[in-house]
Amino acid sequence: MPATSRTAVELLTIGGARVAGKDQGRGNIIVGKSADLIVLDRNIFDIPAEEVGDIKVLRIVFEGRTVYLAESGSVVDPRGDYLYTP
């Protein structure tokens, strides 16, 4: 039986954090946890499964800092140093 989008997201977020033993500080968005997240160009729960591969990542936030921003194409390491700027 295929997983739903919601189940897949849970497995890859809080589920992955639990397996790694890091669910006290990661895995879901709660005050006090590390802000590791991605911003997508559309809601994955509102599209057919066949279109999930077409989703674009707009921003990546790691430990509360933006490390990738699609509009500029810049990649930044968590310390804030630019690794790549087109």
PDB file of N, CA and C in Angstrom:
ATOM      1  N   MET A   1       0.846  -1.184   0.000  1.00  0.00           N
ATOM      2  CA  MET A   1       0.000   0.000   0.000  1.00  0.00           C
ATOM      3  C   MET A   1       0.886   1.241   0.000  1.00  0.00           C
ATOM      4  N   PRO A   2       0.720   2.155  -0.966  1.00  0.00           N
ATOM      5  CA  PRO A   2       1.542   3.358  -1.019  1.00  0.00           C
ATOM      6  C   PRO A   2       1.246   4.295   0.152  1.00  0.00           C
ATOM      7  N   ALA A   3       2.272   4.995   0.597  1.00  0.00           N
ATOM      8  CA  ALA A   3       2.106   5.961   1.684  1.00  0.00           C
ATOM      9  C   ALA A   3       1.442   7.223   1.152  1.00  0.00           C
ATOM     10  N   THR A   4       0.667   7.874   2.001  1.00  0.00           N
ATOM     11  CA  THR A   4       0.100   9.167   1.634  1.00  0.00           C
ATOM     12  C   THR A   4       1.204  10.215   1.737  1.00  0.00           C
ATOM     13  N   SER A   5       0.977  11.385   1.170  1.00  0.00           N
ATOM     14  CA  SER A   5       1.960  12.474   1.274  1.00  0.00           C
ATOM     15  C   SER A   5       2.214  12.821   2.732  1.00  0.00           C
ATOM     16  N   ARG A   6       1.165  12.873   3.512  1.00  0.00           N
ATOM     17  CA  ARG A   6       1.314  13.227   4.938  1.00  0.00           C
ATOM     18  C   ARG A   6       2.167  12.192   5.671  1.00  0.00           C
ATOM     19  N   THR A   7       1.928  10.910   5.422  1.00  0.00           N
ATOM     20  CA  THR A   7       2.712   9.851   6.054  1.00  0.00           C
ATOM     21  C   THR A   7       4.167   9.936   5.613  1.00  0.00           C
ATOM     22  N   ALA A   8       4.393  10.170   4.334  1.00  0.00           N
ATOM     23  CA  ALA A   8       5.765  10.275   3.818  1.00  0.00           C
ATOM     24  C   ALA A   8       6.505  11.433   4.478  1.00  0.00           C
ATOM     25  N   VAL A   9       5.851  12.581   4.628  1.00  0.00           N
ATOM     26  CA  VAL A   9       6.490  13.734   5.274  1.00  0.00           C
ATOM     27  C   VAL A   9       6.813  13.412   6.727  1.00  0.00           C
ATOM     28  N   GLU A  10       5.895  12.782   7.431  1.00  0.00           N
ATOM     29  CA  GLU A  10       6.145  12.414   8.827  1.00  0.00           C
ATOM     30  C   GLU A  10       7.315  11.442   8.942  1.00  0.00           C
ATOM     31  N   LEU A  11       7.390  10.474   8.042  1.00  0.00           N
ATOM     32  CA  LEU A  11       8.500   9.517   8.067  1.00  0.00           C
ATOM     33  C   LEU A  11       9.844  10.197   7.836  1.00  0.00           C
ATOM     34  N   LEU A  12       9.861  11.198   6.958  1.00  0.00           N
ATOM     35  CA  LEU A  12      11.112  11.871   6.614  1.00  0.00           C
ATOM     36  C   LEU A  12      11.489  12.993   7.576  1.00  0.00           C
ATOM     37  N   THR A  13      10.585  13.391   8.444  1.00  0.00           N
ATOM     38  CA  THR A  13      10.886  14.483   9.377  1.00  0.00           C
ATOM     39  C   THR A  13      11.006  13.938  10.795  1.00  0.00           C
ATOM     40  N   ILE A  14       9.913  13.854  11.512  1.00  0.00           N
ATOM     41  CA  ILE A  14       9.972  13.382  12.899  1.00  0.00           C
ATOM     42  C   ILE A  14      10.401  11.916  12.967  1.00  0.00           C
ATOM     43  N   GLY A  15      10.019  11.123  11.978  1.00  0.00           N
ATOM     44  CA  GLY A  15      10.440   9.720  11.971  1.00  0.00           C
ATOM     45  C   GLY A  15      11.944   9.577  11.843  1.00  0.00           C
ATOM     46  N   GLY A  16      12.535  10.352  10.929  1.00  0.00           N
ATOM     47  CA  GLY A  16      13.982  10.321  10.766  1.00  0.00           C
ATOM     48  C   GLY A  16      14.703  10.817  12.008  1.00  0.00           C
ATOM     49  N   ALA A  17      14.169  11.857  12.637  1.00  0.00           N
ATOM     50  CA  ALA A  17      14.769  12.379  13.868  1.00  0.00           C
ATOM     51  C   ALA A  17      14.702  11.337  14.986  1.00  0.00           C
ATOM     52  N   ARG A  18      13.599  10.612  15.085  1.00  0.00           N
ATOM     53  CA  ARG A  18      13.474   9.563  16.108  1.00  0.00           C
ATOM     54  C   ARG A  18      14.502   8.458  15.890  1.00  0.00           C
ATOM     55  N   VAL A  19      14.614   7.997  14.647  1.00  0.00           N
ATOM     56  CA  VAL A  19      15.565   6.926  14.330  1.00  0.00           C
ATOM     57  C   VAL A  19      16.991   7.367  14.681  1.00  0.00           C
ATOM     58  N   ALA A  20      17.311   8.623  14.439  1.00  0.00           N
ATOM     59  CA  ALA A  20      18.650   9.147  14.728  1.00  0.00           C
ATOM     60  C   ALA A  20      18.825   9.509  16.206  1.00  0.00           C
ATOM     61  N   GLY A  21      17.754   9.388  16.987  1.00  0.00           N
ATOM     62  CA  GLY A  21      17.824   9.738  18.406  1.00  0.00           C
ATOM     63  C   GLY A  21      17.893  11.239  18.641  1.00  0.00           C
ATOM     64  N   LYS A  22      17.391  12.025  17.695  1.00  0.00           N
ATOM     65  CA  LYS A  22      17.478  13.488  17.800  1.00  0.00           C
ATOM     66  C   LYS A  22      16.108  14.148  17.846  1.00  0.00           C
ATOM     67  N   ASP A  23      15.062  13.397  18.158  1.00  0.00           N
ATOM     68  CA  ASP A  23      13.720  13.963  18.110  1.00  0.00           C
ATOM     69  C   ASP A  23      13.431  14.949  19.245  1.00  0.00           C
ATOM     70  N   GLN A  24      14.302  15.052  20.242  1.00  0.00           N
ATOM     71  CA  GLN A  24      14.091  16.071  21.283  1.00  0.00           C
ATOM     72  C   GLN A  24      14.416  17.465  20.771  1.00  0.00           C
ATOM     73  N   GLY A  25      15.269  17.558  19.731  1.00  0.00           N
ATOM     74  CA  GLY A  25      15.652  18.877  19.235  1.00  0.00           C
ATOM     75  C   GLY A  25      15.341  19.113  17.775  1.00  0.00           C
ATOM     76  N   ARG A  26      14.840  18.071  17.072  1.00  0.00           N
ATOM     77  CA  ARG A  26      14.603  18.180  15.634  1.00  0.00           C
ATOM     78  C   ARG A  26      13.362  17.376  15.245  1.00  0.00           C
ATOM     79  N   GLY A  27      12.951  17.554  13.984  1.00  0.00           N
ATOM     80  CA  GLY A  27      11.924  16.682  13.428  1.00  0.00           C
ATOM     81  C   GLY A  27      10.558  17.298  13.239  1.00  0.00           C
ATOM     82  N   ASN A  28      10.269  18.350  13.990  1.00  0.00           N
ATOM     83  CA  ASN A  28       9.015  19.064  13.790  1.00  0.00           C
ATOM     84  C   ASN A  28       9.207  20.511  14.222  1.00  0.00           C
ATOM     85  N   ILE A  29       8.263  21.347  13.879  1.00  0.00           N
ATOM     86  CA  ILE A  29       8.403  22.773  14.151  1.00  0.00           C
ATOM     87  C   ILE A  29       7.686  23.099  15.453  1.00  0.00           C
ATOM     88  N   ILE A  30       8.495  23.242  16.489  1.00  0.00           N
ATOM     89  CA  ILE A  30       8.000  23.548  17.832  1.00  0.00           C
ATOM     90  C   ILE A  30       8.996  24.529  18.461  1.00  0.00           C
ATOM     91  N   VAL A  31       8.508  25.477  19.225  1.00  0.00           N
ATOM     92  CA  VAL A  31       9.384  26.427  19.908  1.00  0.00           C
ATOM     93  C   VAL A  31      10.425  25.649  20.709  1.00  0.00           C
ATOM     94  N   GLY A  32      11.679  26.048  20.544  1.00  0.00           N
ATOM     95  CA  GLY A  32      12.771  25.423  21.274  1.00  0.00           C
ATOM     96  C   GLY A  32      13.526  24.371  20.485  1.00  0.00           C
ATOM     97  N   LYS A  33      12.963  23.928  19.369  1.00  0.00           N
ATOM     98  CA  LYS A  33      13.653  22.959  18.522  1.00  0.00           C
ATOM     99  C   LYS A  33      14.437  23.687  17.443  1.00  0.00           C
ATOM    100  N   SER A  34      15.417  22.994  16.885  1.00  0.00           N
ATOM    101  CA  SER A  34      16.224  23.566  15.811  1.00  0.00           C
ATOM    102  C   SER A  34      15.346  23.860  14.602  1.00  0.00           C
ATOM    103  N   ALA A  35      15.542  25.038  14.009  1.00  0.00           N
ATOM    104  CA  ALA A  35      14.731  25.436  12.850  1.00  0.00           C
ATOM    105  C   ALA A  35      15.396  24.929  11.570  1.00  0.00           C
ATOM    106  N   ASP A  36      15.169  23.663  11.256  1.00  0.00           N
ATOM    107  CA  ASP A  36      15.641  23.062  10.014  1.00  0.00           C
ATOM    108  C   ASP A  36      14.409  22.795   9.164  1.00  0.00           C
ATOM    109  N   LEU A  37      14.293  23.490   8.029  1.00  0.00           N
ATOM    110  CA  LEU A  37      13.095  23.323   7.217  1.00  0.00           C
ATOM    111  C   LEU A  37      13.350  23.764   5.785  1.00  0.00           C
ATOM    112  N   ILE A  38      12.419  23.393   4.919  1.00  0.00           N
ATOM    113  CA  ILE A  38      12.458  23.847   3.534  1.00  0.00           C
ATOM    114  C   ILE A  38      11.147  24.552   3.214  1.00  0.00           C
ATOM    115  N   VAL A  39      11.218  25.493   2.288  1.00  0.00           N
ATOM    116  CA  VAL A  39      10.033  26.175   1.783  1.00  0.00           C
ATOM    117  C   VAL A  39       9.898  25.755   0.323  1.00  0.00           C
ATOM    118  N   LEU A  40       8.724  25.249  -0.032  1.00  0.00           N
ATOM    119  CA  LEU A  40       8.473  24.748  -1.375  1.00  0.00           C
ATOM    120  C   LEU A  40       7.598  25.704  -2.170  1.00  0.00           C
ATOM    121  N   ASP A  41       7.570  25.534  -3.479  1.00  0.00           N
ATOM    122  CA  ASP A  41       6.771  26.425  -4.327  1.00  0.00           C
ATOM    123  C   ASP A  41       5.300  26.058  -4.373  1.00  0.00           C
ATOM    124  N   ARG A  42       4.928  24.969  -3.744  1.00  0.00           N
ATOM    125  CA  ARG A  42       3.504  24.602  -3.658  1.00  0.00           C
ATOM    126  C   ARG A  42       3.292  23.646  -2.494  1.00  0.00           C
ATOM    127  N   ASN A  43       2.050  23.470  -2.124  1.00  0.00           N
ATOM    128  CA  ASN A  43       1.684  22.598  -1.006  1.00  0.00           C
ATOM    129  C   ASN A  43       1.644  21.150  -1.491  1.00  0.00           C
ATOM    130  N   ILE A  44       2.523  20.319  -0.961  1.00  0.00           N
ATOM    131  CA  ILE A  44       2.581  18.933  -1.442  1.00  0.00           C
ATOM    132  C   ILE A  44       1.321  18.135  -1.118  1.00  0.00           C
ATOM    133  N   PHE A  45       0.522  18.632  -0.195  1.00  0.00           N
ATOM    134  CA  PHE A  45      -0.706  17.921   0.155  1.00  0.00           C
ATOM    135  C   PHE A  45      -1.864  18.266  -0.785  1.00  0.00           C
ATOM    136  N   ASP A  46      -1.668  19.249  -1.652  1.00  0.00           N
ATOM    137  CA  ASP A  46      -2.730  19.694  -2.553  1.00  0.00           C
ATOM    138  C   ASP A  46      -2.517  19.296  -4.007  1.00  0.00           C
ATOM    139  N   ILE A  47      -1.512  18.468  -4.287  1.00  0.00           N
ATOM    140  CA  ILE A  47      -1.220  18.100  -5.672  1.00  0.00           C
ATOM    141  C   ILE A  47      -1.202  16.585  -5.815  1.00  0.00           C
ATOM    142  N   PRO A  48      -1.418  16.082  -7.025  1.00  0.00           N
ATOM    143  CA  PRO A  48      -1.340  14.637  -7.241  1.00  0.00           C
ATOM    144  C   PRO A  48       0.089  14.137  -7.007  1.00  0.00           C
ATOM    145  N   ALA A  49       0.219  12.914  -6.562  1.00  0.00           N
ATOM    146  CA  ALA A  49       1.527  12.321  -6.274  1.00  0.00           C
ATOM    147  C   ALA A  49       2.466  12.396  -7.474  1.00  0.00           C
ATOM    148  N   GLU A  50       1.915  12.315  -8.681  1.00  0.00           N
ATOM    149  CA  GLU A  50       2.738  12.346  -9.889  1.00  0.00           C
ATOM    150  C   GLU A  50       3.459  13.681 -10.068  1.00  0.00           C
ATOM    151  N   GLU A  51       2.993  14.734  -9.422  1.00  0.00           N
ATOM    152  CA  GLU A  51       3.581  16.063  -9.578  1.00  0.00           C
ATOM    153  C   GLU A  51       4.590  16.418  -8.488  1.00  0.00           C
ATOM    154  N   VAL A  52       4.741  15.568  -7.490  1.00  0.00           N
ATOM    155  CA  VAL A  52       5.652  15.871  -6.384  1.00  0.00           C
ATOM    156  C   VAL A  52       7.079  16.080  -6.881  1.00  0.00           C
ATOM    157  N   GLY A  53       7.505  15.335  -7.871  1.00  0.00           N
ATOM    158  CA  GLY A  53       8.853  15.484  -8.412  1.00  0.00           C
ATOM    159  C   GLY A  53       9.099  16.807  -9.112  1.00  0.00           C
ATOM    160  N   ASP A  54       8.038  17.556  -9.409  1.00  0.00           N
ATOM    161  CA  ASP A  54       8.161  18.847 -10.083  1.00  0.00           C
ATOM    162  C   ASP A  54       8.278  20.017  -9.104  1.00  0.00           C
ATOM    163  N   ILE A  55       8.136  19.742  -7.813  1.00  0.00           N
ATOM    164  CA  ILE A  55       8.184  20.798  -6.802  1.00  0.00           C
ATOM    165  C   ILE A  55       9.587  21.411  -6.764  1.00  0.00           C
ATOM    166  N   LYS A  56       9.628  22.719  -6.611  1.00  0.00           N
ATOM    167  CA  LYS A  56      10.886  23.454  -6.504  1.00  0.00           C
ATOM    168  C   LYS A  56      11.105  23.890  -5.058  1.00  0.00           C
ATOM    169  N   VAL A  57      12.337  23.781  -4.603  1.00  0.00           N
ATOM    170  CA  VAL A  57      12.712  24.259  -3.279  1.00  0.00           C
ATOM    171  C   VAL A  57      13.039  25.742  -3.401  1.00  0.00           C
ATOM    172  N   LEU A  58      12.362  26.576  -2.628  1.00  0.00           N
ATOM    173  CA  LEU A  58      12.574  28.015  -2.662  1.00  0.00           C
ATOM    174  C   LEU A  58      13.592  28.481  -1.628  1.00  0.00           C
ATOM    175  N   ARG A  59      13.632  27.787  -0.488  1.00  0.00           N
ATOM    176  CA  ARG A  59      14.528  28.191   0.597  1.00  0.00           C
ATOM    177  C   ARG A  59      14.831  26.972   1.472  1.00  0.00           C
ATOM    178  N   ILE A  60      16.049  26.916   1.974  1.00  0.00           N
ATOM    179  CA  ILE A  60      16.433  25.903   2.962  1.00  0.00           C
ATOM    180  C   ILE A  60      16.938  26.653   4.184  1.00  0.00           C
ATOM    181  N   VAL A  61      16.375  26.313   5.343  1.00  0.00           N
ATOM    182  CA  VAL A  61      16.789  26.904   6.613  1.00  0.00           C
ATOM    183  C   VAL A  61      17.389  25.790   7.458  1.00  0.00           C
ATOM    184  N   PHE A  62      18.606  26.021   7.952  1.00  0.00           N
ATOM    185  CA  PHE A  62      19.306  25.042   8.791  1.00  0.00           C
ATOM    186  C   PHE A  62      19.750  25.738  10.063  1.00  0.00           C
ATOM    187  N   GLU A  63      19.335  25.193  11.194  1.00  0.00           N
ATOM    188  CA  GLU A  63      19.634  25.766  12.502  1.00  0.00           C
ATOM    189  C   GLU A  63      19.248  27.247  12.566  1.00  0.00           C
ATOM    190  N   GLY A  64      18.095  27.564  11.956  1.00  0.00           N
ATOM    191  CA  GLY A  64      17.559  28.911  12.029  1.00  0.00           C
ATOM    192  C   GLY A  64      18.140  29.906  11.041  1.00  0.00           C
ATOM    193  N   ARG A  65      19.070  29.464  10.193  1.00  0.00           N
ATOM    194  CA  ARG A  65      19.695  30.361   9.219  1.00  0.00           C
ATOM    195  C   ARG A  65      19.393  29.884   7.810  1.00  0.00           C
ATOM    196  N   THR A  66      19.097  30.816   6.920  1.00  0.00           N
ATOM    197  CA  THR A  66      18.883  30.463   5.522  1.00  0.00           C
ATOM    198  C   THR A  66      20.217  30.047   4.918  1.00  0.00           C
ATOM    199  N   VAL A  67      20.253  28.823   4.352  1.00  0.00           N
ATOM    200  CA  VAL A  67      21.479  28.338   3.717  1.00  0.00           C
ATOM    201  C   VAL A  67      21.327  28.199   2.209  1.00  0.00           C
ATOM    202  N   TYR A  68      20.101  28.328   1.720  1.00  0.00           N
ATOM    203  CA  TYR A  68      19.864  28.336   0.273  1.00  0.00           C
ATOM    204  C   TYR A  68      18.660  29.201  -0.001  1.00  0.00           C
ATOM    205  N   LEU A  69      18.778  30.047  -1.018  1.00  0.00           N
ATOM    206  CA  LEU A  69      17.683  30.913  -1.425  1.00  0.00           C
ATOM    207  C   LEU A  69      17.591  30.864  -2.942  1.00  0.00           C
ATOM    208  N   ALA A  70      16.519  30.281  -3.456  1.00  0.00           N
ATOM    209  CA  ALA A  70      16.382  30.025  -4.889  1.00  0.00           C
ATOM    210  C   ALA A  70      16.410  31.302  -5.725  1.00  0.00           C
ATOM    211  N   GLU A  71      15.798  32.372  -5.247  1.00  0.00           N
ATOM    212  CA  GLU A  71      15.712  33.579  -6.073  1.00  0.00           C
ATOM    213  C   GLU A  71      17.082  34.150  -6.393  1.00  0.00           C
ATOM    214  N   SER A  72      18.066  33.917  -5.534  1.00  0.00           N
ATOM    215  CA  SER A  72      19.411  34.413  -5.807  1.00  0.00           C
ATOM    216  C   SER A  72      20.339  33.290  -6.257  1.00  0.00           C
ATOM    217  N   GLY A  73      19.965  32.055  -5.943  1.00  0.00           N
ATOM    218  CA  GLY A  73      20.820  30.920  -6.267  1.00  0.00           C
ATOM    219  C   GLY A  73      21.987  30.778  -5.300  1.00  0.00           C
ATOM    220  N   SER A  74      22.011  31.596  -4.242  1.00  0.00           N
ATOM    221  CA  SER A  74      23.116  31.574  -3.292  1.00  0.00           C
ATOM    222  C   SER A  74      23.012  30.378  -2.356  1.00  0.00           C
ATOM    223  N   VAL A  75      24.166  29.792  -2.090  1.00  0.00           N
ATOM    224  CA  VAL A  75      24.272  28.720  -1.107  1.00  0.00           C
ATOM    225  C   VAL A  75      25.194  29.230  -0.008  1.00  0.00           C
ATOM    226  N   VAL A  76      24.742  29.133   1.227  1.00  0.00           N
ATOM    227  CA  VAL A  76      25.489  29.663   2.357  1.00  0.00           C
ATOM    228  C   VAL A  76      25.689  28.536   3.357  1.00  0.00           C
ATOM    229  N   ASP A  77      26.882  28.449   3.961  1.00  0.00           N
ATOM    230  CA  ASP A  77      27.056  27.428   4.990  1.00  0.00           C
ATOM    231  C   ASP A  77      26.439  27.942   6.291  1.00  0.00           C
ATOM    232  N   PRO A  78      26.213  27.072   7.276  1.00  0.00           N
ATOM    233  CA  PRO A  78      25.524  27.482   8.506  1.00  0.00           C
ATOM    234  C   PRO A  78      26.220  28.601   9.278  1.00  0.00           C
ATOM    235  N   ARG A  79      27.509  28.834   9.047  1.00  0.00           N
ATOM    236  CA  ARG A  79      28.216  29.920   9.734  1.00  0.00           C
ATOM    237  C   ARG A  79      27.961  31.250   9.057  1.00  0.00           C
ATOM    238  N   GLY A  80      27.338  31.237   7.871  1.00  0.00           N
ATOM    239  CA  GLY A  80      27.001  32.468   7.200  1.00  0.00           C
ATOM    240  C   GLY A  80      27.926  32.819   6.049  1.00  0.00           C
ATOM    241  N   ASP A  81      28.930  31.977   5.786  1.00  0.00           N
ATOM    242  CA  ASP A  81      29.846  32.241   4.683  1.00  0.00           C
ATOM    243  C   ASP A  81      29.218  31.768   3.382  1.00  0.00           C
ATOM    244  N   TYR A  82      29.298  32.594   2.340  1.00  0.00           N
ATOM    245  CA  TYR A  82      28.775  32.193   1.038  1.00  0.00           C
ATOM    246  C   TYR A  82      29.670  31.117   0.431  1.00  0.00           C
ATOM    247  N   LEU A  83      29.063  30.011   0.045  1.00  0.00           N
ATOM    248  CA  LEU A  83      29.780  28.941  -0.630  1.00  0.00           C
ATOM    249  C   LEU A  83      29.681  29.095  -2.127  1.00  0.00           C
ATOM    250  N   TYR A  84      28.549  29.628  -2.581  1.00  0.00           N
ATOM    251  CA  TYR A  84      28.336  29.785  -4.008  1.00  0.00           C
ATOM    252  C   TYR A  84      27.350  30.914  -4.231  1.00  0.00           C
ATOM    253  N   THR A  85      27.689  31.824  -5.094  1.00  0.00           N
ATOM    254  CA  THR A  85      26.769  32.864  -5.535  1.00  0.00           C
ATOM    255  C   THR A  85      26.937  33.008  -7.029  1.00  0.00           C
ATOM    256  N   PRO A  86      25.863  32.808  -7.785  1.00  0.00           N
ATOM    257  CA  PRO A  86      25.979  32.891  -9.239  1.00  0.00           C
ATOM    258  C   PRO A  86      26.330  34.294  -9.721  1.00  0.00           C
TER     259      PRO A  86
END
